[in-house]
mmCIF file with all atom_site columns, C-alpha atoms in Angstrom:
data_model
loop_
_atom_site.group_PDB
_atom_site.id
_atom_site.type_symbol
_atom_site.label_atom_id
_atom_site.label_alt_id
_atom_site.label_comp_id
_atom_site.label_asym_id
_atom_site.label_entity_id
_atom_site.label_seq_id
_atom_site.pdbx_PDB_ins_code
_atom_site.Cartn_x
_atom_site.Cartn_y
_atom_site.Cartn_z
_atom_site.occupancy
_atom_site.B_iso_or_equiv
_atom_site.pdbx_formal_charge
_atom_site.auth_seq_id
_atom_site.auth_comp_id
_atom_site.auth_asym_id
_atom_site.auth_atom_id
_atom_site.pdbx_PDB_model_num
ATOM 1  C CA . UNK A 1 1  ? 92.786  -28.856 45.372 1.00 0.00 ? 261 UNK A CA 1
ATOM 2  C CA . UNK A 1 2  ? 91.534  -29.701 41.818 1.00 0.00 ? 262 UNK A CA 1
ATOM 3  C CA . UNK A 1 3  ? 88.118  -27.830 42.795 1.00 0.00 ? 263 UNK A CA 1
ATOM 4  C CA . UNK A 1 4  ? 90.106  -24.424 43.581 1.00 0.00 ? 264 UNK A CA 1
ATOM 5  C CA . UNK A 1 5  ? 92.860  -25.096 40.500 1.00 0.00 ? 265 UNK A CA 1
ATOM 6  C CA . UNK A 1 6  ? 89.575  -25.814 38.567 1.00 0.00 ? 266 UNK A CA 1
ATOM 7  C CA . UNK A 1 7  ? 88.155  -22.741 39.829 1.00 0.00 ? 267 UNK A CA 1
ATOM 8  C CA . UNK A 1 8  ? 90.906  -20.127 39.449 1.00 0.00 ? 268 UNK A CA 1
ATOM 9  C CA . UNK A 1 9  ? 90.924  -20.505 35.634 1.00 0.00 ? 269 UNK A CA 1
ATOM 10 C CA . UNK A 1 10 ? 92.840  -24.508 35.649 1.00 0.00 ? 270 UNK A CA 1
ATOM 11 C CA . UNK A 1 11 ? 95.977  -22.882 34.510 1.00 0.00 ? 271 UNK A CA 1
ATOM 12 C CA . UNK A 1 12 ? 98.487  -25.191 32.673 1.00 0.00 ? 272 UNK A CA 1
ATOM 13 C CA . UNK A 1 13 ? 102.094 -24.211 32.071 1.00 0.00 ? 273 UNK A CA 1
ATOM 14 C CA . UNK A 1 14 ? 104.365 -26.784 29.247 1.00 0.00 ? 274 UNK A CA 1
ATOM 15 C CA . UNK A 1 15 ? 107.730 -27.128 30.378 1.00 0.00 ? 275 UNK A CA 1
ATOM 16 C CA . UNK A 1 16 ? 110.529 -29.121 28.606 1.00 0.00 ? 276 UNK A CA 1
ATOM 17 C CA . UNK A 1 17 ? 113.244 -31.469 30.046 1.00 0.00 ? 277 UNK A CA 1
ATOM 18 C CA . UNK A 1 18 ? 116.472 -33.005 29.235 1.00 0.00 ? 278 UNK A CA 1
ATOM 19 C CA . UNK A 1 19 ? 115.831 -36.561 30.104 1.00 0.00 ? 279 UNK A CA 1
ATOM 20 C CA . UNK A 1 20 ? 114.121 -39.276 32.188 1.00 0.00 ? 280 UNK A CA 1
ATOM 21 C CA . UNK A 1 21 ? 116.502 -38.598 35.139 1.00 0.00 ? 281 UNK A CA 1
ATOM 22 C CA . UNK A 1 22 ? 115.594 -35.108 35.499 1.00 0.00 ? 282 UNK A CA 1
ATOM 23 C CA . UNK A 1 23 ? 111.933 -36.168 35.282 1.00 0.00 ? 283 UNK A CA 1
ATOM 24 C CA . UNK A 1 24 ? 112.058 -38.675 38.208 1.00 0.00 ? 284 UNK A CA 1
ATOM 25 C CA . UNK A 1 25 ? 113.942 -36.060 40.398 1.00 0.00 ? 285 UNK A CA 1
ATOM 26 C CA . UNK A 1 26 ? 111.726 -32.912 39.614 1.00 0.00 ? 286 UNK A CA 1
ATOM 27 C CA . UNK A 1 27 ? 108.636 -36.025 40.694 1.00 0.00 ? 287 UNK A CA 1
ATOM 28 C CA . UNK A 1 28 ? 111.346 -36.310 43.536 1.00 0.00 ? 288 UNK A CA 1
ATOM 29 C CA . UNK A 1 29 ? 111.263 -32.449 45.147 1.00 0.00 ? 289 UNK A CA 1
ATOM 30 C CA . UNK A 1 30 ? 107.776 -32.516 44.146 1.00 0.00 ? 290 UNK A CA 1
ATOM 31 C CA . UNK A 1 31 ? 106.837 -34.822 46.719 1.00 0.00 ? 291 UNK A CA 1
ATOM 32 C CA . UNK A 1 32 ? 109.226 -33.535 49.179 1.00 0.00 ? 292 UNK A CA 1
ATOM 33 C CA . UNK A 1 33 ? 107.516 -30.957 48.758 1.00 0.00 ? 293 UNK A CA 1
ATOM 34 C CA . UNK A 1 34 ? 103.834 -32.299 49.573 1.00 0.00 ? 294 UNK A CA 1
ATOM 35 C CA . UNK A 1 35 ? 102.870 -31.196 46.004 1.00 0.00 ? 295 UNK A CA 1
ATOM 36 C CA . UNK A 1 36 ? 100.138 -33.643 44.330 1.00 0.00 ? 296 UNK A CA 1
ATOM 37 C CA . UNK A 1 37 ? 101.776 -35.226 41.205 1.00 0.00 ? 297 UNK A CA 1
ATOM 38 C CA . UNK A 1 38 ? 101.283 -37.695 38.267 1.00 0.00 ? 298 UNK A CA 1
ATOM 39 C CA . UNK A 1 39 ? 104.087 -39.137 36.475 1.00 0.00 ? 299 UNK A CA 1
ATOM 40 C CA . UNK A 1 40 ? 102.645 -40.564 33.096 1.00 0.00 ? 300 UNK A CA 1
ATOM 41 C CA . UNK A 1 41 ? 104.598 -43.835 31.537 1.00 0.00 ? 301 UNK A CA 1
ATOM 42 C CA . UNK A 1 42 ? 103.455 -43.996 28.186 1.00 0.00 ? 302 UNK A CA 1
ATOM 43 C CA . UNK A 1 43 ? 101.950 -47.208 26.753 1.00 0.00 ? 303 UNK A CA 1
ATOM 44 C CA . UNK A 1 44 ? 104.169 -47.657 23.700 1.00 0.00 ? 304 UNK A CA 1
ATOM 45 C CA . UNK A 1 45 ? 101.637 -46.935 20.827 1.00 0.00 ? 305 UNK A CA 1
ATOM 46 C CA . UNK A 1 46 ? 104.207 -44.748 19.405 1.00 0.00 ? 306 UNK A CA 1
ATOM 47 C CA . UNK A 1 47 ? 107.714 -44.507 19.010 1.00 0.00 ? 307 UNK A CA 1
ATOM 48 C CA . UNK A 1 48 ? 108.216 -43.931 22.307 1.00 0.00 ? 308 UNK A CA 1
ATOM 49 C CA . UNK A 1 49 ? 108.845 -47.863 24.413 1.00 0.00 ? 309 UNK A CA 1
ATOM 50 C CA . UNK A 1 50 ? 105.878 -48.700 26.646 1.00 0.00 ? 310 UNK A CA 1
ATOM 51 C CA . UNK A 1 51 ? 106.626 -47.853 30.241 1.00 0.00 ? 311 UNK A CA 1
ATOM 52 C CA . UNK A 1 52 ? 108.679 -44.919 29.601 1.00 0.00 ? 312 UNK A CA 1
ATOM 53 C CA . UNK A 1 53 ? 108.448 -42.222 31.582 1.00 0.00 ? 313 UNK A CA 1
ATOM 54 C CA . UNK A 1 54 ? 107.425 -38.958 29.660 1.00 0.00 ? 314 UNK A CA 1
ATOM 55 C CA . UNK A 1 55 ? 105.112 -36.183 31.658 1.00 0.00 ? 315 UNK A CA 1
ATOM 56 C CA . UNK A 1 56 ? 105.107 -35.386 35.252 1.00 0.00 ? 316 UNK A CA 1
ATOM 57 C CA . UNK A 1 57 ? 101.806 -33.196 35.893 1.00 0.00 ? 317 UNK A CA 1
ATOM 58 C CA . UNK A 1 58 ? 102.042 -31.400 39.289 1.00 0.00 ? 318 UNK A CA 1
ATOM 59 C CA . UNK A 1 59 ? 99.551  -29.224 40.865 1.00 0.00 ? 319 UNK A CA 1
ATOM 60 C CA . UNK A 1 60 ? 99.610  -26.594 43.262 1.00 0.00 ? 320 UNK A CA 1
ATOM 61 C CA . UNK A 1 61 ? 100.245 -23.430 44.598 1.00 0.00 ? 321 UNK A CA 1
ATOM 62 C CA . UNK A 1 62 ? 102.371 -21.288 41.959 1.00 0.00 ? 322 UNK A CA 1
ATOM 63 C CA . UNK A 1 63 ? 105.020 -20.335 44.299 1.00 0.00 ? 323 UNK A CA 1
ATOM 64 C CA . UNK A 1 64 ? 105.687 -23.748 45.492 1.00 0.00 ? 324 UNK A CA 1
ATOM 65 C CA . UNK A 1 65 ? 105.765 -25.180 41.821 1.00 0.00 ? 325 UNK A CA 1
ATOM 66 C CA . UNK A 1 66 ? 108.146 -23.106 40.956 1.00 0.00 ? 326 UNK A CA 1
ATOM 67 C CA . UNK A 1 67 ? 110.523 -24.143 43.683 1.00 0.00 ? 327 UNK A CA 1
ATOM 68 C CA . UNK A 1 68 ? 110.465 -27.705 41.185 1.00 0.00 ? 328 UNK A CA 1
ATOM 69 C CA . UNK A 1 69 ? 109.969 -25.720 38.003 1.00 0.00 ? 329 UNK A CA 1
ATOM 70 C CA . UNK A 1 70 ? 111.388 -22.749 37.774 1.00 0.00 ? 330 UNK A CA 1
ATOM 71 C CA . UNK A 1 71 ? 114.735 -23.753 35.598 1.00 0.00 ? 331 UNK A CA 1
ATOM 72 C CA . UNK A 1 72 ? 112.779 -25.612 32.699 1.00 0.00 ? 332 UNK A CA 1
ATOM 73 C CA . UNK A 1 73 ? 111.944 -23.589 29.501 1.00 0.00 ? 333 UNK A CA 1
ATOM 74 C CA . UNK A 1 74 ? 108.779 -23.507 28.095 1.00 0.00 ? 334 UNK A CA 1
ATOM 75 C CA . UNK A 1 75 ? 108.182 -26.266 25.604 1.00 0.00 ? 335 UNK A CA 1
ATOM 76 C CA . UNK A 1 76 ? 108.793 -25.223 21.686 1.00 0.00 ? 336 UNK A CA 1
#
């Protein structure tokens, strides 16, 4: 999957969520669709407390990823 993503331009889209609960719900939905994910836990070197879940990466076909992220807005 990673090689295919890289070969097709490695498209990245950054979207904005509301809170940790939403992030975890999106993560669960992505996993239920068998999409590869990576949930980032912050190291706590800035104002974000250590262990805070701050980023969710989802890799997959655009149509499937959009089923998870389609309601989110682009990060400003």
